[in-house]
mmCIF file of C-alpha atoms in Angstrom:
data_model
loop_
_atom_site.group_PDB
_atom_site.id
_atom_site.type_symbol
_atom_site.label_atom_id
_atom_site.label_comp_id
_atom_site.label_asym_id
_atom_site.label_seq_id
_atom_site.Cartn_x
_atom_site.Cartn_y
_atom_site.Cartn_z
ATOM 1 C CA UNK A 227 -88.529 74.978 -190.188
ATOM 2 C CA UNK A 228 -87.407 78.221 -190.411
ATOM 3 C CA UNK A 229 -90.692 80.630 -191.941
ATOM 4 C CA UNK A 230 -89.007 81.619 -195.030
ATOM 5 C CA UNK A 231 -88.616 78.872 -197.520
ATOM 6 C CA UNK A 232 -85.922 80.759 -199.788
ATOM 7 C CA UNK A 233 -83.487 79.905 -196.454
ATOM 8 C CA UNK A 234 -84.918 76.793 -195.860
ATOM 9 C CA UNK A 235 -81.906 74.001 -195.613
ATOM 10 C CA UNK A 236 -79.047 76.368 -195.988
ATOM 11 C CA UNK A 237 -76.486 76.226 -194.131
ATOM 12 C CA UNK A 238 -75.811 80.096 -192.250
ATOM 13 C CA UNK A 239 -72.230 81.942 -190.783
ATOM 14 C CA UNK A 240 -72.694 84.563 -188.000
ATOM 15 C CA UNK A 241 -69.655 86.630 -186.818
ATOM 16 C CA UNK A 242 -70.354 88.405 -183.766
ATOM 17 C CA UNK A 243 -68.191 90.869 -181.322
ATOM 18 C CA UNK A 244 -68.832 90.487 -177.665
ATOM 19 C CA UNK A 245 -69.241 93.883 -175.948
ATOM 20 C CA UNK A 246 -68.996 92.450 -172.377
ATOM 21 C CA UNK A 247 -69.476 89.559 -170.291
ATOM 22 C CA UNK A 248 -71.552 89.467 -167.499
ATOM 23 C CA UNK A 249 -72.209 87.366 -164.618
ATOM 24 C CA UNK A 250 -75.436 87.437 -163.015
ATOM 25 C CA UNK A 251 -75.130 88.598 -159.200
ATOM 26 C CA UNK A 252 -77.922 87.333 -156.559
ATOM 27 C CA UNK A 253 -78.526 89.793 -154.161
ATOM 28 C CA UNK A 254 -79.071 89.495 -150.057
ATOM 29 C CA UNK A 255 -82.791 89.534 -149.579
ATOM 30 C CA UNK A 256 -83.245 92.220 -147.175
ATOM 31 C CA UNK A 257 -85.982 95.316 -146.122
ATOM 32 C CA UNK A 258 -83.501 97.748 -148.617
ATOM 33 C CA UNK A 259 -83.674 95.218 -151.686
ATOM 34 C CA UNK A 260 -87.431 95.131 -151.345
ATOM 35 C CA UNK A 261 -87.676 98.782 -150.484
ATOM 36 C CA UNK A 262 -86.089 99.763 -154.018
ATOM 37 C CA UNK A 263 -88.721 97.396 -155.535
ATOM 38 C CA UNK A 264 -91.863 99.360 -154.300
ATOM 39 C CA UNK A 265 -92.266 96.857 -151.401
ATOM 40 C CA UNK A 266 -92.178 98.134 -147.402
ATOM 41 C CA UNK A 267 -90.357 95.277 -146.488
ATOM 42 C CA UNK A 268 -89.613 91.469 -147.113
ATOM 43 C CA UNK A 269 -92.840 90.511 -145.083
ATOM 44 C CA UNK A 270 -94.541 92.988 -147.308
ATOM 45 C CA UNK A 271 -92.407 91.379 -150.276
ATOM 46 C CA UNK A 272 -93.422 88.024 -149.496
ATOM 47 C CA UNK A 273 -97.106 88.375 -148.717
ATOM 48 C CA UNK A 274 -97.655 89.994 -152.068
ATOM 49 C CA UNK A 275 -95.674 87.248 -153.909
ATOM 50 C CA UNK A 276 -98.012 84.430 -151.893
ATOM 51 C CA UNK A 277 -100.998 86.382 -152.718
ATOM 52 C CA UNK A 278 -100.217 86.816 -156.176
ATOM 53 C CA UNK A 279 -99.887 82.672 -156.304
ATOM 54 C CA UNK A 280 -102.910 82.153 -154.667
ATOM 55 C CA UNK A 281 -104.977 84.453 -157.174
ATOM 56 C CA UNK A 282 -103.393 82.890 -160.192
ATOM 57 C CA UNK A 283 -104.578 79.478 -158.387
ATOM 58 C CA UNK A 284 -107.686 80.885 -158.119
ATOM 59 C CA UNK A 285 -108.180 81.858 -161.706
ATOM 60 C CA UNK A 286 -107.425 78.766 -163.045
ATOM 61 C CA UNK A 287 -109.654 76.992 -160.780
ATOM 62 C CA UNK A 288 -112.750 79.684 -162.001
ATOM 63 C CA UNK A 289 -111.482 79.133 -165.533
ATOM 64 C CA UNK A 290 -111.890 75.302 -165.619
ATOM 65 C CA UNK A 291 -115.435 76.076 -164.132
ATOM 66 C CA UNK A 292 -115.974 78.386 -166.802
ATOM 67 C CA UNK A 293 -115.292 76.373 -169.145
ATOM 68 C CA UNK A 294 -117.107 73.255 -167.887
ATOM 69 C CA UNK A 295 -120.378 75.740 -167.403
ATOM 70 C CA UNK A 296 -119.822 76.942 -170.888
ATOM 71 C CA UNK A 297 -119.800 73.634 -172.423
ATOM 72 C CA UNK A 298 -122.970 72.355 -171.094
ATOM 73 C CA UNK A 299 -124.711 75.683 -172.023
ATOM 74 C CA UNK A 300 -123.633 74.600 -176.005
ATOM 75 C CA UNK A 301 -124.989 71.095 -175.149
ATOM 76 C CA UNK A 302 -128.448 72.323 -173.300
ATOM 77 C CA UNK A 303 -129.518 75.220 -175.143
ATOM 78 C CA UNK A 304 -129.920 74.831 -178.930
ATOM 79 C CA UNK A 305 -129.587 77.694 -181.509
ATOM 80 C CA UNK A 306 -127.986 78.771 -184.571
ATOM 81 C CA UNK A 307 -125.785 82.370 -184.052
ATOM 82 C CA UNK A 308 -126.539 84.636 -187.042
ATOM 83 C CA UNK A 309 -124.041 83.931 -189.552
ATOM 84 C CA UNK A 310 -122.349 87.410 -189.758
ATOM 85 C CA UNK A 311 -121.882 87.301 -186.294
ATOM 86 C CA UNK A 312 -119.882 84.125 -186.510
ATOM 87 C CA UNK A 313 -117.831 85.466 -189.358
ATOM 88 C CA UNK A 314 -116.415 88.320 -187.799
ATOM 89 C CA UNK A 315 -115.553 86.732 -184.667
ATOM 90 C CA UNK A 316 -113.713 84.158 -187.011
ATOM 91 C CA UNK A 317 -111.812 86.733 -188.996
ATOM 92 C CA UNK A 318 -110.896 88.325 -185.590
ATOM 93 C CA UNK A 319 -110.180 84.871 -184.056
ATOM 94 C CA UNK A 320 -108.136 83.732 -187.031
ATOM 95 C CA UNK A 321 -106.258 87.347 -187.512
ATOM 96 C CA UNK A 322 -105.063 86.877 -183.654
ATOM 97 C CA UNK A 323 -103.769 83.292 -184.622
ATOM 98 C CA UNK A 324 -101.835 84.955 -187.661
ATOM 99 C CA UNK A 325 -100.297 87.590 -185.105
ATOM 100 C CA UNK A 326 -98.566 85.460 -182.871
ATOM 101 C CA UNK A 327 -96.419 83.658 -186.018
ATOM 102 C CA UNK A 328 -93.360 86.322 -186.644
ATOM 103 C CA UNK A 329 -93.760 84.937 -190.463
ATOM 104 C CA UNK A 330 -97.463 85.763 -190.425
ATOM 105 C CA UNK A 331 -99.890 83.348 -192.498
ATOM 106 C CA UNK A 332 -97.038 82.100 -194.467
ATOM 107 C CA UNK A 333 -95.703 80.806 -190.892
ATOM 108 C CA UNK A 334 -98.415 79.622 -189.978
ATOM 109 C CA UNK A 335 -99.380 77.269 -192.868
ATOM 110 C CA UNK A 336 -95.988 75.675 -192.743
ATOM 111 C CA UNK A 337 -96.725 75.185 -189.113
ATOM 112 C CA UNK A 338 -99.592 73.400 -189.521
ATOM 113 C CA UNK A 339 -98.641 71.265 -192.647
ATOM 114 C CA UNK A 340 -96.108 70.037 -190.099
ATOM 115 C CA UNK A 341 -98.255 69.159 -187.316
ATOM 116 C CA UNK A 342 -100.470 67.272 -190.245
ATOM 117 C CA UNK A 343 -103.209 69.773 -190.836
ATOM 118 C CA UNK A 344 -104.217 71.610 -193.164
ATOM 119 C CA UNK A 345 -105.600 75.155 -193.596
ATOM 120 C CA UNK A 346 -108.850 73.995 -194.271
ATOM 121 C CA UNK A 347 -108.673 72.047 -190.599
ATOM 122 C CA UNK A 348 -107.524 75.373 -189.335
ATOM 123 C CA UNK A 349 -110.716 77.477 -190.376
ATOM 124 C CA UNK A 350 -113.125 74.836 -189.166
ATOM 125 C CA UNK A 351 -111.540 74.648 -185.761
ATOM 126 C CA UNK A 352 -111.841 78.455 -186.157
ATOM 127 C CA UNK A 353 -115.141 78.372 -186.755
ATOM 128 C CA UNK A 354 -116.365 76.348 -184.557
ATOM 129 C CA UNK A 355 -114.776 78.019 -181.576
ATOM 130 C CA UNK A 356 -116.325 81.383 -183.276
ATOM 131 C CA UNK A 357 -119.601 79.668 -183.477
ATOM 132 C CA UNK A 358 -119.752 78.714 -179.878
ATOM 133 C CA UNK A 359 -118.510 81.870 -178.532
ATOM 134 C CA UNK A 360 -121.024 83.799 -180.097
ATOM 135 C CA UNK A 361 -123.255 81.411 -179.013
ATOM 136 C CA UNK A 362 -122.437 82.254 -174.881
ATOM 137 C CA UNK A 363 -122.413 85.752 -175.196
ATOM 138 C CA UNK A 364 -125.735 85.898 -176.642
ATOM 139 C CA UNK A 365 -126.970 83.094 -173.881
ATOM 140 C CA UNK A 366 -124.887 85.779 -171.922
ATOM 141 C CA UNK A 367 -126.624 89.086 -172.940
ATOM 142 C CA UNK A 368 -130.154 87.592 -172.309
ATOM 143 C CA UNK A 369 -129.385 86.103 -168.741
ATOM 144 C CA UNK A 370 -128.062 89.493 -168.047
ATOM 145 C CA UNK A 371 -131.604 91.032 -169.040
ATOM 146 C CA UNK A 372 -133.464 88.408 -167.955
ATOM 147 C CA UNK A 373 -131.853 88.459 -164.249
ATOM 148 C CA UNK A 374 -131.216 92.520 -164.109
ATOM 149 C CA UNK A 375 -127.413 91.848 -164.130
ATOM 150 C CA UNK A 376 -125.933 95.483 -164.492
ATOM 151 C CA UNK A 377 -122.505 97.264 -164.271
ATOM 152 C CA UNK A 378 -122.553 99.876 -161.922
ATOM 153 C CA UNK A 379 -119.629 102.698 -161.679
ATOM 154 C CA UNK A 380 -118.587 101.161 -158.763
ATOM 155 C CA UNK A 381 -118.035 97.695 -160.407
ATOM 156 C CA UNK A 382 -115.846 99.817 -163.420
ATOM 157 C CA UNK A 383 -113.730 101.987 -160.636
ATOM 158 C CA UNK A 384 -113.152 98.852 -158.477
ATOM 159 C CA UNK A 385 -111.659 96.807 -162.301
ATOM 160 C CA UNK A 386 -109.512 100.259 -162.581
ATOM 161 C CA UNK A 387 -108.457 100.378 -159.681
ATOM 162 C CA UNK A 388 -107.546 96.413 -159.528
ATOM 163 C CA UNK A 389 -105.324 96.795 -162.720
ATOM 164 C CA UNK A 390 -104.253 99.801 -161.590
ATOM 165 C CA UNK A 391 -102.531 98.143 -158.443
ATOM 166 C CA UNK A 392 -101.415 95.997 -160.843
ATOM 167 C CA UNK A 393 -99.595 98.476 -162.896
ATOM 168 C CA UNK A 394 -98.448 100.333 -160.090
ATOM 169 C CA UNK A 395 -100.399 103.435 -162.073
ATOM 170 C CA UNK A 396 -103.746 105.045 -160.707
ATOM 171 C CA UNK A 397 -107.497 104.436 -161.768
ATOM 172 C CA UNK A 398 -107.157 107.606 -163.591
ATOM 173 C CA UNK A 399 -104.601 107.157 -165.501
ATOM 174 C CA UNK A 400 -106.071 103.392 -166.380
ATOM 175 C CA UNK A 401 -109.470 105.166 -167.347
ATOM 176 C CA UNK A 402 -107.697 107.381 -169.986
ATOM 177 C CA UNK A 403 -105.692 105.132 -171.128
ATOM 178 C CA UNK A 404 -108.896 102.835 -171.771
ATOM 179 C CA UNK A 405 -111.126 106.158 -173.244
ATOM 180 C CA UNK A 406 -108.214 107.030 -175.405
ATOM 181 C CA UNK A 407 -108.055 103.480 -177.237
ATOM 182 C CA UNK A 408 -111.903 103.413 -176.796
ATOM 183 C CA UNK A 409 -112.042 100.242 -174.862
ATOM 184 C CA UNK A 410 -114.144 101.656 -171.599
ATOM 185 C CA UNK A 411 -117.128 99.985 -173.258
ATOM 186 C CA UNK A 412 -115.403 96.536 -174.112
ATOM 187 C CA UNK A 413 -114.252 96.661 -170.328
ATOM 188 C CA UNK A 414 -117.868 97.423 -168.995
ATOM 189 C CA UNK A 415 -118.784 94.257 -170.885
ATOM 190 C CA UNK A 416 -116.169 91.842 -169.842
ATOM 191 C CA UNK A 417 -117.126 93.400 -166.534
ATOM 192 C CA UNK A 418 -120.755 92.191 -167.019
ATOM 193 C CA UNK A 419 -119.792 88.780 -168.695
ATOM 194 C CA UNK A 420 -118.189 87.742 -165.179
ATOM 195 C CA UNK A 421 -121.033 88.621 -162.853
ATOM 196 C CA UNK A 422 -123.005 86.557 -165.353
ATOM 197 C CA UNK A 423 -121.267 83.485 -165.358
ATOM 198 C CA UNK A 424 -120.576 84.297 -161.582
ATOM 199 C CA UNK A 425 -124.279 83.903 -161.032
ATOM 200 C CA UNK A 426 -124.487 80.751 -162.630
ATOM 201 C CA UNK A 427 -122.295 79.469 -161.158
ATOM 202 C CA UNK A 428 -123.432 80.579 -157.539
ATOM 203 C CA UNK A 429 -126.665 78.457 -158.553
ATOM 204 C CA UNK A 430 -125.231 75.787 -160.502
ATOM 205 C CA UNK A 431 -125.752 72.450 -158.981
ATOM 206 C CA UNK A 432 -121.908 71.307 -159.137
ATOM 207 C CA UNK A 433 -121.367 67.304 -157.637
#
């Protein structure tokens, strides 16, 4: 299996020096532990942990919704995406695929002639899942103007400061970051794509 083929079925000798052994110590959970972690305490500790849970319980509850809403939009409203719209999102779709294989395409063709597919199966899968998410962001983009759906500063400060927390940085430092890979914009719009699908979903009629 291994991605290149010129090692393929040979057999391989490592010699290797250990430095040191370790064993892994657990330590007492108490207020100091969690103080040299950032936390006040092991209430505070805790409580972040449990919300942390809860939110990714959350998310994957909205993301099955989101999905389900998404779907019947492709079923109920019938267009065709312009074509060079579809391409590029498959060239960035398929480019993303190629990144997560260490051995690149190569990698990835091997991987799929073992699961049974073929590349041609690959780039129709691709797509297709190009096609229909071109297909929701326009539907997106025009319930947005339709409804007067907007991004206000105070929607982008409240996302910076949210991953901010996260990263234990500041909104500033989150907003350069963002301006210096020129992303603000992509963020304002992933911004707007959720208070989209957030409003239809507030009036969805879900039994």
């Amino acid at each position: 299996d291994f991605y290149d083929e010129d090692l393929q079925g040979k057999s391989a000798y490592f010699h290797v020096t250990a430095q040191s052994i370790k064993k892994r110590m657990i330590p007492d959970l108490t207020d100091d532990w969690a103080k040299e972690r950032g936390y006040e305490n092991v209430e505070d500790l805790r409580g972040k942990i449990r919300a942390e849970m809860e939110r990714g319980a959350q998310g994957m509850a909205k993301e099955e919704l989101r999905k389900a809403l998404f779907t019947t939009l492709d079923q109920k409203i019938s267009f065709d995406p312009p074509q060079s719209f579809v391409e590029r999102q498959a060239k960035d779709l398929l480019e993303g695929i190629e990144r997560q294989y260490k051995g690149g395409r190569k990698e990835l063709l091997q991987k799929l002639a073992k699961d049974g597919k073929t590349e041609a199966d690959l780039e129709a899968d691709v797509r297709d899942r190009a096609r229909r998410q071109v297909k929701n962001s326009l539907i997106l983009d025009a319930i947005a103007k339709t409804k007067n759906i907007q991004v206000t500063d105070e929607d982008l400060d409240a996302r910076l400061a949210q991953i901010a927390d996260q990263r234990q940085s500041t909104p500033e430092a989150v907003r350069g970051e963002l301006e210096k890979q020129e992303r603000l914009e992509e963020m304002r719009y992933a911004i707007l794509d959720e208070k989209v699908v957030q409003f239809l979903l507030d009036n969805a009629d879900i039994r």
